Amino acid sequence: LACSTSDGAAKTDAQATSSSEASVGAVRLADDGFDASCCTKREFDLNKDGRPDAYQFVKVVENEPVVIRKENDVNFDGKIDLVRNMSEKGELSEERLDNDFDGRIDLVVFFEKGAIVRKEYDTNFDGKVDMWRYFDKGQLVREEADLNYDGKVDYWEYYEGGKLDRVGIDRDGDGNVDEWTQAKDEAG
């Protein structure tokens, strides 16, 4: 991985450039509210085609440089597909992914103290979250979904000890479970 700094440190093979150098690279996501003016932008040419396809945003926190955001064009198509947001301590807090490479985020992963706590999916790629997965100590404990895409949860899965325990379904659209199904034990 290449790195450049505002003090003129040498570039590596991946050809990092600072934001003061003119370059045309992967198109950044415009709609996520991140204000890049807070930071120094580092650019990286990971596939060595002469155009940046990864960016880092570095903010000075308590007189120390901290990377608070990373953006990558995973498939080198000229559009950012993966965004990682970090806290001012440099800890990963959120990942945003464009899984189908259409230029829109369809999976957001939330972290606390380095562990995944929630994943939000847009399974039908309409720009709206319709499936949520919740984690405790790295294990899936609950899944919720909006299977009919009306904006309301109508399906629930609960996990105990890493295994599916029960499934709930809202059949009449009132937001409450109408039917619970107990998961079958694989041994019997």
PDB file of C-alpha atoms in Angstrom, residues 115-116 135-140:
ATOM      1  CA  ALA A 115     -16.546  -5.863  16.409  1.00  0.00           C
ATOM      2  CA  ILE A 116     -19.468  -5.962  13.986  1.00  0.00           C
ATOM      3  CA  PHE A 135     -24.558  -9.145  16.305  1.00  0.00           C
ATOM      4  CA  ASP A 136     -23.380  -9.578  19.878  1.00  0.00           C
ATOM      5  CA  LYS A 137     -19.707 -10.369  20.479  1.00  0.00           C
ATOM      6  CA  GLY A 138     -19.329 -11.222  16.797  1.00  0.00           C
ATOM      7  CA  GLN A 139     -22.240 -13.688  16.672  1.00  0.00           C
ATOM      8  CA  LEU A 140     -25.462 -13.185  14.768  1.00  0.00           C
TER       9      LEU A 140
END
